[in-house]
Amino acid sequence: QDRDRAVRSSVDGALVGMSEDRRLQAVYDALDVASYKQAIKLCDAALKKGDGQTIMALKAMALLRTGKLSEGRELCLEARRGISAPIDDALVHALTLFYRAA
């Protein structure tokens, strides 16, 4: 538990001064190296900071890669419900990645 708490606080601390674009890049980087648990932690921290649907879709991808398809689908549906004009290209890209892989 202490180790998990330390990891969580280091992830939260690393995201403090980052812009949303940099937080997105950190998640993409974790997904690229197959560090899915790290990607989920980064997404959780970004969601606490108020980042929106794109982070949800990326978390869904990480959940899918860890075998949690139903959780990932639910998260994608939630992200899709929040779509309003203009549509964010990064969100469309993340949702496309998820649905192709699922």
mmCIF file of N, CA and C in Angstrom:
data_model
loop_
_atom_site.group_PDB
_atom_site.id
_atom_site.type_symbol
_atom_site.label_atom_id
_atom_site.label_comp_id
_atom_site.label_asym_id
_atom_site.label_seq_id
_atom_site.Cartn_x
_atom_site.Cartn_y
_atom_site.Cartn_z
ATOM 1 N N GLN A 1 0.820 -1.193 0.000
ATOM 2 C CA GLN A 1 0.000 0.000 0.000
ATOM 3 C C GLN A 1 0.860 1.251 0.000
ATOM 4 N N ASP A 2 1.925 1.241 0.783
ATOM 5 C CA ASP A 2 2.812 2.403 0.818
ATOM 6 C C ASP A 2 3.446 2.638 -0.543
ATOM 7 N N ARG A 3 3.811 1.545 -1.217
ATOM 8 C CA ARG A 3 4.420 1.660 -2.543
ATOM 9 C C ARG A 3 3.416 2.241 -3.534
ATOM 10 N N ASP A 4 2.153 1.747 -3.501
ATOM 11 C CA ASP A 4 1.117 2.275 -4.385
ATOM 12 C C ASP A 4 0.862 3.749 -4.115
ATOM 13 N N ARG A 5 0.841 4.110 -2.840
ATOM 14 C CA ARG A 5 0.623 5.509 -2.468
ATOM 15 C C ARG A 5 1.775 6.378 -2.973
ATOM 16 N N ALA A 6 2.991 5.871 -2.888
ATOM 17 C CA ALA A 6 4.159 6.614 -3.360
ATOM 18 C C ALA A 6 4.110 6.791 -4.877
ATOM 19 N N VAL A 7 3.707 5.737 -5.586
ATOM 20 C CA VAL A 7 3.592 5.829 -7.044
ATOM 21 C C VAL A 7 2.522 6.849 -7.412
ATOM 22 N N ARG A 8 1.369 6.769 -6.729
ATOM 23 C CA ARG A 8 0.276 7.703 -6.995
ATOM 24 C C ARG A 8 0.718 9.143 -6.774
ATOM 25 N N SER A 9 1.392 9.388 -5.661
ATOM 26 C CA SER A 9 1.810 10.759 -5.368
ATOM 27 C C SER A 9 2.871 11.227 -6.361
ATOM 28 N N SER A 10 3.733 10.335 -6.825
ATOM 29 C CA SER A 10 4.735 10.747 -7.811
ATOM 30 C C SER A 10 4.080 11.046 -9.150
ATOM 31 N N VAL A 11 3.055 10.270 -9.520
ATOM 32 C CA VAL A 11 2.329 10.535 -10.758
ATOM 33 C C VAL A 11 1.598 11.861 -10.643
ATOM 34 N N ASP A 12 0.874 12.075 -9.534
ATOM 35 C CA ASP A 12 0.168 13.337 -9.327
ATOM 36 C C ASP A 12 1.136 14.504 -9.320
ATOM 37 N N GLY A 13 2.269 14.332 -8.664
ATOM 38 C CA GLY A 13 3.267 15.389 -8.607
ATOM 39 C C GLY A 13 3.850 15.709 -9.971
ATOM 40 N N ALA A 14 4.043 14.695 -10.780
ATOM 41 C CA ALA A 14 4.596 14.901 -12.114
ATOM 42 C C ALA A 14 3.639 15.655 -13.019
ATOM 43 N N LEU A 15 2.341 15.534 -12.765
ATOM 44 C CA LEU A 15 1.347 16.159 -13.622
ATOM 45 C C LEU A 15 0.974 17.574 -13.195
ATOM 46 N N VAL A 16 1.442 18.020 -12.038
ATOM 47 C CA VAL A 16 0.999 19.294 -11.479
ATOM 48 C C VAL A 16 1.182 20.460 -12.444
ATOM 49 N N GLY A 17 2.366 20.659 -12.972
ATOM 50 C CA GLY A 17 2.624 21.816 -13.810
ATOM 51 C C GLY A 17 2.398 21.591 -15.289
ATOM 52 N N MET A 18 1.887 20.442 -15.656
ATOM 53 C CA MET A 18 1.745 20.109 -17.069
ATOM 54 C C MET A 18 0.465 20.676 -17.668
ATOM 55 N N SER A 19 0.554 21.034 -18.937
ATOM 56 C CA SER A 19 -0.637 21.424 -19.674
ATOM 57 C C SER A 19 -1.375 20.152 -20.083
ATOM 58 N N GLU A 20 -2.600 20.328 -20.546
ATOM 59 C CA GLU A 20 -3.373 19.157 -20.966
ATOM 60 C C GLU A 20 -2.672 18.422 -22.103
ATOM 61 N N ASP A 21 -2.070 19.152 -23.031
ATOM 62 C CA ASP A 21 -1.355 18.512 -24.143
ATOM 63 C C ASP A 21 -0.202 17.646 -23.646
ATOM 64 N N ARG A 22 0.514 18.127 -22.659
ATOM 65 C CA ARG A 22 1.637 17.346 -22.113
ATOM 66 C C ARG A 22 1.132 16.138 -21.348
ATOM 67 N N ARG A 23 -0.012 16.283 -20.646
ATOM 68 C CA ARG A 23 -0.595 15.129 -19.952
ATOM 69 C C ARG A 23 -1.035 14.081 -20.965
ATOM 70 N N LEU A 24 -1.632 14.535 -22.077
ATOM 71 C CA LEU A 24 -2.017 13.603 -23.144
ATOM 72 C C LEU A 24 -0.790 12.881 -23.687
ATOM 73 N N GLN A 25 0.277 13.615 -23.925
ATOM 74 C CA GLN A 25 1.499 13.009 -24.460
ATOM 75 C C GLN A 25 2.066 11.977 -23.491
ATOM 76 N N ALA A 26 2.015 12.261 -22.204
ATOM 77 C CA ALA A 26 2.511 11.309 -21.203
ATOM 78 C C ALA A 26 1.704 10.012 -21.257
ATOM 79 N N VAL A 27 0.393 10.129 -21.450
ATOM 80 C CA VAL A 27 -0.454 8.928 -21.541
ATOM 81 C C VAL A 27 -0.135 8.163 -22.825
ATOM 82 N N TYR A 28 -0.038 8.878 -23.948
ATOM 83 C CA TYR A 28 0.317 8.222 -25.210
ATOM 84 C C TYR A 28 1.660 7.496 -25.090
ATOM 85 N N ASP A 29 2.622 8.128 -24.452
ATOM 86 C CA ASP A 29 3.939 7.504 -24.276
ATOM 87 C C ASP A 29 3.836 6.219 -23.466
ATOM 88 N N ALA A 30 3.051 6.238 -22.400
ATOM 89 C CA ALA A 30 2.867 5.033 -21.575
ATOM 90 C C ALA A 30 2.193 3.930 -22.388
ATOM 91 N N LEU A 31 1.205 4.296 -23.197
ATOM 92 C CA LEU A 31 0.534 3.298 -24.035
ATOM 93 C C LEU A 31 1.497 2.729 -25.076
ATOM 94 N N ASP A 32 2.338 3.583 -25.650
ATOM 95 C CA ASP A 32 3.282 3.140 -26.684
ATOM 96 C C ASP A 32 4.273 2.102 -26.174
ATOM 97 N N VAL A 33 4.657 2.205 -24.910
ATOM 98 C CA VAL A 33 5.624 1.248 -24.363
ATOM 99 C C VAL A 33 4.936 0.123 -23.586
ATOM 100 N N ALA A 34 3.628 0.001 -23.774
ATOM 101 C CA ALA A 34 2.829 -1.064 -23.155
ATOM 102 C C ALA A 34 2.835 -1.000 -21.627
ATOM 103 N N SER A 35 2.928 0.208 -21.096
ATOM 104 C CA SER A 35 2.856 0.409 -19.651
ATOM 105 C C SER A 35 1.425 0.838 -19.308
ATOM 106 N N TYR A 36 0.513 -0.124 -19.414
ATOM 107 C CA TYR A 36 -0.914 0.170 -19.332
ATOM 108 C C TYR A 36 -1.350 0.588 -17.932
ATOM 109 N N LYS A 37 -0.785 -0.013 -16.906
ATOM 110 C CA LYS A 37 -1.135 0.398 -15.546
ATOM 111 C C LYS A 37 -0.692 1.835 -15.294
ATOM 112 N N GLN A 38 0.470 2.187 -15.802
ATOM 113 C CA GLN A 38 0.959 3.559 -15.667
ATOM 114 C C GLN A 38 0.042 4.518 -16.435
ATOM 115 N N ALA A 39 -0.397 4.107 -17.612
ATOM 116 C CA ALA A 39 -1.298 4.946 -18.405
ATOM 117 C C ALA A 39 -2.608 5.184 -17.651
ATOM 118 N N ILE A 40 -3.122 4.153 -17.002
ATOM 119 C CA ILE A 40 -4.352 4.299 -16.222
ATOM 120 C C ILE A 40 -4.142 5.278 -15.073
ATOM 121 N N LYS A 41 -3.003 5.163 -14.397
ATOM 122 C CA LYS A 41 -2.707 6.085 -13.290
ATOM 123 C C LYS A 41 -2.586 7.523 -13.787
ATOM 124 N N LEU A 42 -1.932 7.706 -14.920
ATOM 125 C CA LEU A 42 -1.817 9.043 -15.496
ATOM 126 C C LEU A 42 -3.183 9.597 -15.882
ATOM 127 N N CYS A 43 -4.029 8.750 -16.449
ATOM 128 C CA CYS A 43 -5.380 9.176 -16.822
ATOM 129 C C CYS A 43 -6.189 9.556 -15.591
ATOM 130 N N ASP A 44 -6.110 8.743 -14.551
ATOM 131 C CA ASP A 44 -6.840 9.057 -13.318
ATOM 132 C C ASP A 44 -6.415 10.407 -12.753
ATOM 133 N N ALA A 45 -5.105 10.655 -12.757
ATOM 134 C CA ALA A 45 -4.598 11.926 -12.242
ATOM 135 C C ALA A 45 -5.062 13.093 -13.119
ATOM 136 N N ALA A 46 -5.054 12.899 -14.437
ATOM 137 C CA ALA A 46 -5.494 13.959 -15.356
ATOM 138 C C ALA A 46 -6.993 14.215 -15.215
ATOM 139 N N LEU A 47 -7.756 13.157 -15.015
ATOM 140 C CA LEU A 47 -9.208 13.323 -14.832
ATOM 141 C C LEU A 47 -9.510 14.102 -13.557
ATOM 142 N N LYS A 48 -8.709 13.898 -12.522
ATOM 143 C CA LYS A 48 -8.876 14.673 -11.284
ATOM 144 C C LYS A 48 -8.620 16.154 -11.539
ATOM 145 N N LYS A 49 -7.762 16.445 -12.503
ATOM 146 C CA LYS A 49 -7.431 17.833 -12.820
ATOM 147 C C LYS A 49 -8.462 18.465 -13.746
ATOM 148 N N GLY A 50 -9.434 17.679 -14.185
ATOM 149 C CA GLY A 50 -10.504 18.233 -15.007
ATOM 150 C C GLY A 50 -10.368 17.999 -16.497
ATOM 151 N N ASP A 51 -9.343 17.248 -16.914
ATOM 152 C CA ASP A 51 -9.233 16.936 -18.337
ATOM 153 C C ASP A 51 -10.418 16.060 -18.727
ATOM 154 N N GLY A 52 -10.814 16.127 -19.993
ATOM 155 C CA GLY A 52 -12.083 15.552 -20.376
ATOM 156 C C GLY A 52 -12.085 14.261 -21.145
ATOM 157 N N GLN A 53 -12.859 14.285 -22.206
ATOM 158 C CA GLN A 53 -13.207 13.076 -22.938
ATOM 159 C C GLN A 53 -12.016 12.370 -23.577
ATOM 160 N N THR A 54 -11.034 13.102 -24.033
ATOM 161 C CA THR A 54 -9.884 12.452 -24.675
ATOM 162 C C THR A 54 -9.146 11.572 -23.669
ATOM 163 N N ILE A 55 -8.962 12.072 -22.469
ATOM 164 C CA ILE A 55 -8.311 11.277 -21.420
ATOM 165 C C ILE A 55 -9.166 10.050 -21.099
ATOM 166 N N MET A 56 -10.490 10.219 -21.072
ATOM 167 C CA MET A 56 -11.375 9.073 -20.825
ATOM 168 C C MET A 56 -11.185 8.007 -21.901
ATOM 169 N N ALA A 57 -11.114 8.431 -23.164
ATOM 170 C CA ALA A 57 -10.944 7.478 -24.261
ATOM 171 C C ALA A 57 -9.586 6.783 -24.181
ATOM 172 N N LEU A 58 -8.558 7.508 -23.790
ATOM 173 C CA LEU A 58 -7.241 6.884 -23.651
ATOM 174 C C LEU A 58 -7.215 5.913 -22.475
ATOM 175 N N LYS A 59 -7.911 6.261 -21.399
ATOM 176 C CA LYS A 59 -8.012 5.333 -20.271
ATOM 177 C C LYS A 59 -8.749 4.071 -20.711
ATOM 178 N N ALA A 60 -9.774 4.248 -21.543
ATOM 179 C CA ALA A 60 -10.512 3.090 -22.065
ATOM 180 C C ALA A 60 -9.578 2.170 -22.849
ATOM 181 N N MET A 61 -8.681 2.760 -23.630
ATOM 182 C CA MET A 61 -7.722 1.954 -24.390
ATOM 183 C C MET A 61 -6.810 1.176 -23.445
ATOM 184 N N ALA A 62 -6.331 1.837 -22.399
ATOM 185 C CA ALA A 62 -5.465 1.155 -21.433
ATOM 186 C C ALA A 62 -6.233 0.038 -20.726
ATOM 187 N N LEU A 63 -7.485 0.285 -20.390
ATOM 188 C CA LEU A 63 -8.307 -0.753 -19.756
ATOM 189 C C LEU A 63 -8.499 -1.932 -20.700
ATOM 190 N N LEU A 64 -8.743 -1.647 -21.973
ATOM 191 C CA LEU A 64 -8.888 -2.704 -22.974
ATOM 192 C C LEU A 64 -7.631 -3.564 -23.025
ATOM 193 N N ARG A 65 -6.477 -2.913 -23.025
ATOM 194 C CA ARG A 65 -5.204 -3.641 -23.105
ATOM 195 C C ARG A 65 -4.932 -4.473 -21.851
ATOM 196 N N THR A 66 -5.572 -4.132 -20.740
ATOM 197 C CA THR A 66 -5.411 -4.932 -19.520
ATOM 198 C C THR A 66 -6.530 -5.955 -19.373
ATOM 199 N N GLY A 67 -7.348 -6.111 -20.420
ATOM 200 C CA GLY A 67 -8.390 -7.132 -20.411
ATOM 201 C C GLY A 67 -9.714 -6.689 -19.818
ATOM 202 N N LYS A 68 -9.884 -5.403 -19.608
ATOM 203 C CA LYS A 68 -11.123 -4.889 -19.006
ATOM 204 C C LYS A 68 -11.972 -4.205 -20.078
ATOM 205 N N LEU A 69 -12.446 -5.015 -21.039
ATOM 206 C CA LEU A 69 -13.180 -4.500 -22.193
ATOM 207 C C LEU A 69 -14.470 -3.792 -21.784
ATOM 208 N N SER A 70 -15.249 -4.389 -20.897
ATOM 209 C CA SER A 70 -16.540 -3.788 -20.542
ATOM 210 C C SER A 70 -16.347 -2.433 -19.855
ATOM 211 N N GLU A 71 -15.339 -2.317 -18.977
ATOM 212 C CA GLU A 71 -15.040 -1.032 -18.339
ATOM 213 C C GLU A 71 -14.622 -0.005 -19.378
ATOM 214 N N GLY A 72 -13.830 -0.445 -20.334
ATOM 215 C CA GLY A 72 -13.382 0.441 -21.401
ATOM 216 C C GLY A 72 -14.538 0.930 -22.248
ATOM 217 N N ARG A 73 -15.457 0.038 -22.580
ATOM 218 C CA ARG A 73 -16.635 0.431 -23.365
ATOM 219 C C ARG A 73 -17.475 1.455 -22.631
ATOM 220 N N GLU A 74 -17.684 1.222 -21.339
ATOM 221 C CA GLU A 74 -18.470 2.168 -20.544
ATOM 222 C C GLU A 74 -17.821 3.549 -20.558
ATOM 223 N N LEU A 75 -16.514 3.593 -20.425
ATOM 224 C CA LEU A 75 -15.800 4.861 -20.418
ATOM 225 C C LEU A 75 -15.904 5.556 -21.777
ATOM 226 N N CYS A 76 -15.816 4.787 -22.863
ATOM 227 C CA CYS A 76 -15.968 5.369 -24.194
ATOM 228 C C CYS A 76 -17.366 5.939 -24.392
ATOM 229 N N LEU A 77 -18.358 5.220 -23.924
ATOM 230 C CA LEU A 77 -19.730 5.736 -24.031
ATOM 231 C C LEU A 77 -19.884 7.037 -23.262
ATOM 232 N N GLU A 78 -19.289 7.105 -22.085
ATOM 233 C CA GLU A 78 -19.333 8.331 -21.298
ATOM 234 C C GLU A 78 -18.630 9.469 -22.036
ATOM 235 N N ALA A 79 -17.501 9.178 -22.650
ATOM 236 C CA ALA A 79 -16.766 10.196 -23.407
ATOM 237 C C ALA A 79 -17.589 10.656 -24.606
ATOM 238 N N ARG A 80 -18.249 9.729 -25.274
ATOM 239 C CA ARG A 80 -19.061 10.083 -26.446
ATOM 240 C C ARG A 80 -20.260 10.933 -26.055
ATOM 241 N N ARG A 81 -20.833 10.677 -24.878
ATOM 242 C CA ARG A 81 -21.982 11.472 -24.428
ATOM 243 C C ARG A 81 -21.599 12.932 -24.216
ATOM 244 N N GLY A 82 -20.357 13.185 -23.899
ATOM 245 C CA GLY A 82 -19.903 14.537 -23.622
ATOM 246 C C GLY A 82 -19.460 15.315 -24.846
ATOM 247 N N ILE A 83 -19.564 14.728 -26.027
ATOM 248 C CA ILE A 83 -19.107 15.395 -27.244
ATOM 249 C C ILE A 83 -20.043 16.551 -27.589
ATOM 250 N N SER A 84 -19.423 17.679 -27.876
ATOM 251 C CA SER A 84 -20.175 18.834 -28.366
ATOM 252 C C SER A 84 -19.353 19.490 -29.464
ATOM 253 N N ALA A 85 -20.002 20.293 -30.268
ATOM 254 C CA ALA A 85 -19.301 20.942 -31.372
ATOM 255 C C ALA A 85 -18.413 22.052 -30.820
ATOM 256 N N PRO A 86 -17.283 22.307 -31.343
ATOM 257 C CA PRO A 86 -16.567 21.536 -32.354
ATOM 258 C C PRO A 86 -15.950 20.279 -31.736
ATOM 259 N N ILE A 87 -15.864 19.259 -32.530
ATOM 260 C CA ILE A 87 -15.342 17.980 -32.053
ATOM 261 C C ILE A 87 -13.813 18.021 -32.034
ATOM 262 N N ASP A 88 -13.257 17.556 -30.938
ATOM 263 C CA ASP A 88 -11.805 17.517 -30.750
ATOM 264 C C ASP A 88 -11.206 16.361 -31.557
ATOM 265 N N ASP A 89 -10.244 16.669 -32.415
ATOM 266 C CA ASP A 89 -9.597 15.639 -33.238
ATOM 267 C C ASP A 89 -8.918 14.566 -32.398
ATOM 268 N N ALA A 90 -8.323 14.970 -31.277
ATOM 269 C CA ALA A 90 -7.638 13.999 -30.419
ATOM 270 C C ALA A 90 -8.638 12.995 -29.841
ATOM 271 N N LEU A 91 -9.840 13.471 -29.516
ATOM 272 C CA LEU A 91 -10.876 12.569 -28.997
ATOM 273 C C LEU A 91 -11.302 11.577 -30.062
ATOM 274 N N VAL A 92 -11.548 12.059 -31.265
ATOM 275 C CA VAL A 92 -11.952 11.171 -32.364
ATOM 276 C C VAL A 92 -10.869 10.126 -32.602
ATOM 277 N N HIS A 93 -9.616 10.546 -32.586
ATOM 278 C CA HIS A 93 -8.499 9.613 -32.792
ATOM 279 C C HIS A 93 -8.464 8.553 -31.691
ATOM 280 N N ALA A 94 -8.597 8.973 -30.430
ATOM 281 C CA ALA A 94 -8.546 8.023 -29.311
ATOM 282 C C ALA A 94 -9.722 7.049 -29.360
ATOM 283 N N LEU A 95 -10.915 7.540 -29.673
ATOM 284 C CA LEU A 95 -12.086 6.647 -29.790
ATOM 285 C C LEU A 95 -11.908 5.662 -30.942
ATOM 286 N N THR A 96 -11.355 6.136 -32.057
ATOM 287 C CA THR A 96 -11.105 5.260 -33.201
ATOM 288 C C THR A 96 -10.137 4.149 -32.828
ATOM 289 N N LEU A 97 -9.070 4.495 -32.118
ATOM 290 C CA LEU A 97 -8.114 3.476 -31.684
ATOM 291 C C LEU A 97 -8.794 2.422 -30.824
ATOM 292 N N PHE A 98 -9.649 2.867 -29.900
ATOM 293 C CA PHE A 98 -10.318 1.928 -29.015
ATOM 294 C C PHE A 98 -11.233 0.988 -29.799
ATOM 295 N N TYR A 99 -12.102 1.554 -30.643
ATOM 296 C CA TYR A 99 -13.073 0.724 -31.362
ATOM 297 C C TYR A 99 -12.420 -0.215 -32.373
ATOM 298 N N ARG A 100 -11.308 0.200 -32.957
ATOM 299 C CA ARG A 100 -10.589 -0.714 -33.856
ATOM 300 C C ARG A 100 -9.998 -1.892 -33.092
ATOM 301 N N ALA A 101 -9.476 -1.610 -31.915
ATOM 302 C CA ALA A 101 -8.845 -2.659 -31.120
ATOM 303 C C ALA A 101 -9.875 -3.578 -30.464
ATOM 304 N N ALA A 102 -11.050 -3.038 -30.153
ATOM 305 C CA ALA A 102 -12.081 -3.838 -29.484
ATOM 306 C C ALA A 102 -12.726 -4.694 -30.500
#
